[in-house]
Coordinates of C-alpha atoms (C1' of nucleotides) in Angstrom, one line a residue:
Chain J
M1 CA -3.1 0.0 4.9
T2 CA -0.6 1.1 2.5
R3 CA -2.8 1.0 -0.6
T4 CA -5.3 3.5 -1.8
L5 CA -8.9 2.6 -2.5
D6 CA -8.6 4.3 -5.9
P7 CA -8.0 1.6 -8.5
E8 CA -6.4 4.1 -10.9
R9 CA -3.6 4.9 -8.5
D10 CA -2.9 1.3 -7.8
S11 CA -2.8 -0.1 -11.2
A12 CA 0.5 -1.4 -12.6
P13 CA 0.5 -2.4 -16.3
R14 CA -1.7 -5.4 -15.9
D15 CA -0.9 -8.8 -17.2
E16 CA -3.8 -10.6 -18.9
R17 CA -3.2 -13.6 -16.8
D18 CA -2.9 -11.7 -13.5
V19 CA -5.7 -10.3 -11.3
A20 CA -5.2 -7.1 -9.3
L21 CA -6.5 -7.4 -5.8
G22 CA -5.8 -3.8 -4.7
A23 CA -7.0 -3.0 -1.2
L24 CA -8.4 -6.5 -0.8
S25 CA -4.9 -7.6 0.0
D26 CA -5.3 -5.5 3.1
S27 CA -8.7 -6.9 4.1
L28 CA -8.5 -8.9 7.2
G29 CA -11.5 -11.1 6.3
F30 CA -10.0 -11.9 3.0
L31 CA -6.6 -12.8 4.4
L32 CA -8.1 -14.9 7.1
R33 CA -10.1 -16.8 4.5
L34 CA -7.0 -17.5 2.4
A35 CA -5.1 -18.6 5.4
Q36 CA -7.9 -20.9 6.5
V37 CA -8.2 -22.5 3.1
Q38 CA -4.5 -23.2 3.2
V39 CA -4.6 -24.6 6.7
F40 CA -7.5 -26.8 5.7
D41 CA -5.7 -28.1 2.6
R42 CA -2.7 -28.9 4.7
F43 CA -4.7 -30.6 7.3
F44 CA -6.3 -33.0 4.9
E45 CA -3.1 -33.7 3.1
D46 CA -1.5 -34.6 6.4
L47 CA -4.3 -36.0 8.5
G48 CA -7.1 -36.8 6.2
Q49 CA -6.9 -40.4 7.1
I50 CA -7.8 -39.9 10.7
G51 CA -11.4 -39.5 9.7
L52 CA -12.2 -36.3 11.6
R53 CA -12.4 -32.6 10.6
P54 CA -10.4 -30.1 12.5
G55 CA -13.5 -28.8 14.4
E56 CA -14.5 -32.3 15.4
F57 CA -11.0 -33.2 16.7
S58 CA -11.1 -29.9 18.6
V59 CA -14.3 -30.9 20.4
L60 CA -12.8 -34.2 21.5
W61 CA -9.6 -32.5 22.6
V62 CA -11.6 -30.0 24.8
L63 CA -13.6 -32.9 26.2
H64 CA -10.3 -34.6 27.1
L65 CA -9.3 -31.5 29.0
N66 CA -12.7 -30.8 30.6
P67 CA -14.4 -34.1 31.5
G68 CA -18.0 -33.6 32.4
V69 CA -18.3 -30.2 30.7
R70 CA -21.8 -29.1 29.8
Q71 CA -22.7 -29.3 26.2
G72 CA -24.0 -25.8 26.0
L73 CA -21.0 -24.3 27.6
L74 CA -18.8 -26.3 25.2
A75 CA -20.7 -24.9 22.2
Q76 CA -20.4 -21.4 23.5
R77 CA -16.7 -21.5 24.0
L78 CA -16.0 -23.1 20.7
R79 CA -18.3 -20.6 18.9
V80 CA -20.5 -23.4 17.6
K81 CA -24.3 -23.1 17.7
R82 CA -26.1 -25.3 20.2
A83 CA -28.1 -27.0 17.5
H84 CA -24.9 -27.9 15.6
M85 CA -23.2 -29.2 18.8
T86 CA -26.2 -31.5 19.3
K87 CA -25.5 -33.2 16.0
M88 CA -21.8 -33.4 16.5
I89 CA -22.1 -35.0 19.9
R90 CA -24.9 -37.4 18.8
D91 CA -22.4 -38.4 16.0
F92 CA -19.6 -39.0 18.5
E93 CA -21.9 -41.0 20.7
A94 CA -22.9 -43.2 17.7
R95 CA -19.2 -43.8 17.0
G96 CA -18.6 -44.7 20.6
L97 CA -16.2 -41.8 21.3
V98 CA -18.4 -39.7 23.8
E99 CA -20.8 -40.5 26.6
R100 CA -23.7 -38.3 27.6
R101 CA -24.6 -38.0 31.2
T102 CA -27.6 -36.2 32.8
P103 CA -26.6 -34.7 36.2
E104 CA -29.2 -35.1 39.0
H105 CA -29.0 -31.5 40.2
D106 CA -30.1 -30.2 36.8
R107 CA -31.9 -32.7 34.7
R108 CA -32.2 -30.4 31.6
A109 CA -28.4 -30.4 31.2
V110 CA -26.1 -32.9 29.5
E111 CA -22.6 -33.5 30.8
L112 CA -20.0 -34.9 28.3
L113 CA -17.3 -37.5 28.8
L114 CA -14.9 -39.2 26.5
T115 CA -15.3 -43.0 26.5
P116 CA -12.1 -45.0 26.8
E117 CA -12.2 -45.2 23.0
G118 CA -12.5 -41.5 22.8
T119 CA -9.6 -41.0 25.2
A120 CA -7.4 -43.4 23.2
F121 CA -8.3 -41.6 20.0
V122 CA -7.3 -38.2 21.4
R123 CA -4.0 -39.6 22.8
D124 CA -3.3 -41.3 19.5
H125 CA -3.8 -38.2 17.3
A126 CA -3.1 -35.2 19.5
E127 CA 0.5 -34.7 18.7
A128 CA 0.0 -35.0 14.9
F129 CA -3.0 -32.7 15.1
F130 CA -1.1 -29.9 16.9
T131 CA 2.2 -30.2 15.2
H132 CA 1.5 -31.1 11.5
D133 CA 1.4 -27.5 10.4
I134 CA 4.5 -26.6 12.3
R135 CA 6.5 -29.3 10.7
R136 CA 5.8 -28.0 7.2
P137 CA 8.3 -25.9 5.3
S138 CA 6.7 -22.5 5.8
T139 CA 7.0 -19.1 4.3
L140 CA 7.3 -17.9 7.9
T141 CA 10.3 -18.1 10.2
E142 CA 9.8 -19.6 13.6
A143 CA 9.8 -16.2 15.2
E144 CA 7.2 -14.8 12.7
R145 CA 5.0 -17.8 13.4
A146 CA 5.1 -17.2 17.1
Q147 CA 4.3 -13.5 16.5
L148 CA 1.4 -14.5 14.3
F149 CA 0.0 -16.7 17.0
T150 CA 0.4 -14.0 19.7
L151 CA -1.3 -11.4 17.5
L152 CA -4.3 -13.7 16.6
Q153 CA -4.7 -14.7 20.2
K154 CA -4.8 -11.0 21.2
Y155 CA -7.2 -10.1 18.4
V156 CA -9.7 -12.8 19.4
G157 CA -9.3 -12.1 23.1
L158 CA -7.5 -15.3 24.0
G159 CA -4.6 -13.7 25.8
P160 CA -1.6 -15.8 26.8
R161 CA -3.1 -16.3 30.3
E162 CA -6.8 -16.2 29.4
G163 CA -9.2 -18.7 28.0
R164 CA -7.6 -21.7 29.6
Chain F
M1 CA 4.2 -23.0 21.3
T2 CA 4.5 -22.7 25.0
R3 CA 1.9 -25.2 26.1
T4 CA 2.4 -28.9 26.5
L5 CA 0.1 -31.4 25.0
D6 CA -0.2 -33.2 28.4
P7 CA -3.5 -31.9 30.0
E8 CA -2.2 -32.7 33.5
R9 CA 0.6 -30.3 33.3
D10 CA -1.5 -27.6 31.9
S11 CA -4.4 -27.7 34.3
A12 CA -5.0 -24.8 36.6
P13 CA -7.7 -25.3 39.3
R14 CA -10.7 -25.3 36.9
D15 CA -13.7 -23.2 37.4
E16 CA -17.0 -25.0 36.7
R17 CA -18.0 -22.2 34.3
D18 CA -14.7 -22.1 32.5
V19 CA -13.5 -24.4 29.7
A20 CA -9.7 -25.2 29.4
L21 CA -8.5 -25.1 25.8
G22 CA -4.9 -26.1 26.3
A23 CA -2.9 -26.5 23.2
L24 CA -5.9 -25.6 21.1
S25 CA -5.1 -21.9 21.9
D26 CA -2.0 -22.5 19.8
S27 CA -3.8 -24.2 16.9
L28 CA -3.6 -22.0 13.8
G29 CA -6.8 -23.3 12.4
F30 CA -8.7 -22.7 15.6
L31 CA -7.4 -19.1 15.9
L32 CA -8.2 -18.4 12.3
R33 CA -11.7 -19.6 12.8
L34 CA -12.2 -17.5 15.9
A35 CA -10.8 -14.5 14.2
Q36 CA -13.1 -15.1 11.1
V37 CA -16.2 -15.4 13.3
Q38 CA -15.3 -12.1 14.9
V39 CA -14.7 -10.4 11.6
F40 CA -17.9 -11.7 10.2
D41 CA -19.9 -10.5 13.3
R42 CA -18.3 -7.1 13.0
F43 CA -19.0 -7.0 9.2
F44 CA -22.7 -7.6 9.7
E45 CA -23.0 -5.2 12.6
D46 CA -21.4 -2.4 10.6
L47 CA -22.4 -3.3 7.0
G48 CA -25.2 -5.7 7.2
Q49 CA -27.6 -3.3 5.5
I50 CA -25.7 -3.1 2.2
G51 CA -27.1 -6.5 1.3
L52 CA -23.9 -8.3 0.3
R53 CA -21.6 -10.7 2.0
P54 CA -17.9 -10.0 2.4
G55 CA -17.1 -12.5 -0.4
E56 CA -19.6 -11.1 -2.7
F57 CA -18.4 -7.6 -2.2
S58 CA -14.9 -8.8 -2.8
V59 CA -15.9 -10.2 -6.2
L60 CA -17.4 -6.8 -7.3
W61 CA -14.3 -5.1 -6.0
V62 CA -12.0 -7.3 -8.1
L63 CA -14.2 -6.7 -11.2
H64 CA -13.8 -3.0 -10.6
L65 CA -10.1 -3.4 -10.7
N66 CA -10.0 -5.9 -13.5
P67 CA -12.7 -5.0 -16.1
G68 CA -13.1 -7.9 -18.5
V69 CA -11.4 -10.5 -16.4
R70 CA -12.2 -14.1 -17.2
Q71 CA -14.7 -15.8 -14.9
G72 CA -12.5 -18.9 -14.3
L73 CA -9.4 -16.8 -13.5
L74 CA -11.4 -14.7 -11.1
A75 CA -12.6 -17.9 -9.2
Q76 CA -9.0 -19.3 -9.2
R77 CA -7.5 -16.2 -7.6
L78 CA -10.2 -15.8 -5.1
R79 CA -10.1 -19.4 -4.2
V80 CA -13.7 -20.0 -5.0
K81 CA -14.7 -23.1 -7.0
R82 CA -15.8 -22.4 -10.6
A83 CA -19.3 -23.9 -10.0
H84 CA -19.8 -21.5 -7.1
M85 CA -18.5 -18.5 -9.1
T86 CA -21.1 -19.3 -11.8
K87 CA -23.9 -18.9 -9.3
M88 CA -22.6 -15.8 -7.8
I89 CA -22.1 -14.1 -11.2
R90 CA -25.6 -15.2 -12.4
D91 CA -26.9 -13.6 -9.2
F92 CA -25.1 -10.4 -9.9
E93 CA -26.3 -10.4 -13.4
A94 CA -29.9 -10.8 -12.2
R95 CA -29.4 -7.9 -9.9
G96 CA -28.0 -5.7 -12.7
L97 CA -24.5 -5.4 -11.2
V98 CA -22.5 -7.4 -13.6
E99 CA -22.5 -7.9 -17.4
R100 CA -21.2 -11.1 -19.1
R101 CA -19.5 -10.9 -22.4
T102 CA -18.3 -13.6 -24.8
P103 CA -15.0 -12.7 -26.5
E104 CA -14.9 -13.5 -30.2
H105 CA -11.4 -15.0 -30.0
D106 CA -12.5 -17.7 -27.6
R107 CA -16.2 -18.3 -27.5
R108 CA -16.0 -20.8 -24.6
A109 CA -15.0 -18.0 -22.3
V110 CA -16.9 -15.4 -20.3
E111 CA -15.5 -12.0 -19.7
L112 CA -16.9 -10.0 -16.8
L113 CA -17.7 -6.2 -16.5
L114 CA -19.4 -4.1 -13.9
T115 CA -22.5 -2.4 -15.1
P116 CA -22.8 1.3 -14.3
E117 CA -24.9 0.3 -11.4
G118 CA -22.2 -2.2 -10.3
T119 CA -19.5 0.5 -10.5
A120 CA -21.7 2.9 -8.5
F121 CA -22.3 0.2 -5.9
V122 CA -18.6 -0.4 -5.5
R123 CA -17.8 3.3 -5.3
D124 CA -20.5 3.9 -2.7
H125 CA -19.4 1.1 -0.4
A126 CA -15.7 0.4 -0.9
E127 CA -14.5 2.8 1.8
A128 CA -16.9 1.5 4.4
F129 CA -16.0 -2.1 3.4
F130 CA -12.2 -1.6 3.8
T131 CA -12.2 0.5 6.8
H132 CA -15.0 -0.6 9.1
D133 CA -12.9 -3.1 10.9
I134 CA -10.1 -0.5 11.4
R135 CA -12.3 2.0 12.9
R136 CA -13.4 -0.3 15.7
P137 CA -11.8 -0.1 19.1
S138 CA -9.5 -3.0 18.9
T139 CA -7.5 -5.2 21.2
L140 CA -4.7 -4.6 18.9
T141 CA -2.6 -1.4 18.5
E142 CA -2.1 0.1 15.1
A143 CA 1.4 -1.4 14.9
E144 CA 0.2 -4.8 15.9
R145 CA -2.5 -4.7 13.4
A146 CA -0.1 -3.9 10.7
Q147 CA 2.2 -6.6 11.8
L148 CA -0.7 -9.1 11.7
F149 CA -1.5 -8.1 8.1
T150 CA 2.1 -8.5 7.0
L151 CA 2.4 -12.0 8.7
L152 CA -0.9 -13.2 7.2
Q153 CA 0.1 -11.9 3.7
K154 CA 3.4 -13.7 4.0
Y155 CA 1.7 -16.9 5.3
V156 CA -0.6 -17.1 2.3
G157 CA 1.9 -16.1 -0.2
L158 CA 0.6 -12.6 -0.9
G159 CA 3.8 -10.7 -0.4
P160 CA 3.7 -6.9 -0.2
R161 CA 4.6 -6.8 -3.9
E162 CA 2.8 -9.9 -5.1
G163 CA -0.7 -10.7 -6.1
R164 CA -1.6 -7.4 -7.4
Chain Z
dT1 C1' -41.1 -17.4 32.9
dA2 C1' -36.5 -18.8 31.8
dT3 C1' -33.1 -22.3 30.4
dT4 C1' -31.1 -26.7 28.2
dG5 C1' -31.0 -29.4 24.8
dT6 C1' -33.6 -31.1 20.7
dT7 C1' -35.8 -31.1 16.2
dA8 C1' -36.8 -29.2 11.8
dT9 C1' -35.9 -26.2 8.2
dA10 C1' -33.3 -23.4 5.2
dC11 C1' -29.4 -21.1 3.3
dT12 C1' -24.5 -20.7 2.2
dC13 C1' -20.3 -22.7 1.0
dT14 C1' -18.0 -26.4 -0.8
dA15 C1' -17.0 -30.5 -3.6
dT16 C1' -17.7 -33.5 -7.5
dA17 C1' -18.9 -35.2 -11.6
dA18 C1' -21.4 -35.1 -15.9
dC19 C1' -22.6 -32.1 -19.5
dT20 C1' -22.3 -28.3 -23.6
dA21 C1' -19.9 -25.7 -26.6
dT22 C1' -16.1 -24.5 -28.1
dA23 C1' -10.9 -25.0 -29.1
Chain Y
dT1 C1' -8.5 -34.5 -26.7
dA2 C1' -8.6 -30.5 -23.8
dT3 C1' -10.7 -26.3 -21.9
dA4 C1' -14.4 -22.8 -20.1
dG5 C1' -18.3 -22.6 -18.1
dT6 C1' -22.7 -24.8 -16.6
dT7 C1' -25.8 -27.8 -14.2
dA8 C1' -27.1 -31.1 -10.8
dT9 C1' -26.4 -33.1 -6.5
dA10 C1' -24.7 -33.8 -2.1
dG11 C1' -22.5 -32.7 2.2
dA12 C1' -20.8 -29.6 5.9
dG13 C1' -21.5 -25.5 8.5
dT14 C1' -24.5 -22.2 10.1
dA15 C1' -28.8 -19.7 11.5
dT16 C1' -33.4 -19.6 13.3
dA17 C1' -37.4 -20.8 15.5
dA18 C1' -40.5 -23.9 17.7
dC19 C1' -40.6 -27.5 21.0
dA20 C1' -40.3 -30.7 25.5
dA21 C1' -38.5 -31.2 29.9
dT22 C1' -37.0 -29.0 33.7
dA23 C1' -35.8 -25.2 36.6

DNA sequence: TATTGTTATACTCTATAACTATA
DNA sequence: TATAGTTATAGAGTATAACAATA
């Protein structure tokens, strides 16, 4: 928060082709959006050919780590709405990556499992998924990158020993 | 990057109600998404009544700082597609917040200006917009917050003296 | 009555391409 | 030919509410 909200005090002689952002450069929401656009662009450049979006791969990954997890709990932890999760899971099912199972002790629920194909898919793409961004030449040093992760984890309440 | 990609090596005795995230906790895209959801939630809790989304207010703010800016340049700098910007600006025009002007020297272009109502709107809400998140009790200290901003700005290429 | 997942609907954001009017 | 903005269309993501089956 080094900038003032008063545009007059923040205005350098402005180039026609430039656009002053002022305090917007210190808006967390704006910065997060720019960062996310950049991450998305890089994801599709590097991994566009695997045929899944980042959010979709994340779901498969979490199923890999939590076989039999309940669909609603999965949606809750990934901050996805239940209705949307239903569509995603149905899609995975149609592609043969995920199996749905109704437990006897609560027949309202749905437990999720990767199929062998789903498991193979995760094993084949996990390393690329988790490391593609790191391997890029970055504006951040390794130490800065680690620091950024720590701060974001803390901001969203995913401490180093929480949320596992 | 402290976690392994091998789920076996990362599995604590798992609670039925918990969901292991494993390496996903170190995925920049995932962290950015969680952070953005949180920022969005807070925005609507604090400022839902002003009737604009964060992105919309950002556009008005930038028009406030750059009167007469070209619509396409604005879209480019804010990382919004031209087609989408057209709709937003038409909306603002209908609400009486923005005026569109065709310059004589290039009659293909559109230059944008806030109306007096638009200017008043920005002045009335800018402080709340830029400070509501800061005023919240946060999991981050003031120093950590500043650090997070610096790192995000550097990551997206908005250095402390760039992008103004 | 409450909960789990489903369906339906709608709105935003995004992406693309075709179009116009200018240059 | 190229550019600025527009329009149309489609897809993904999200939000909400109503619903069936089950608890």
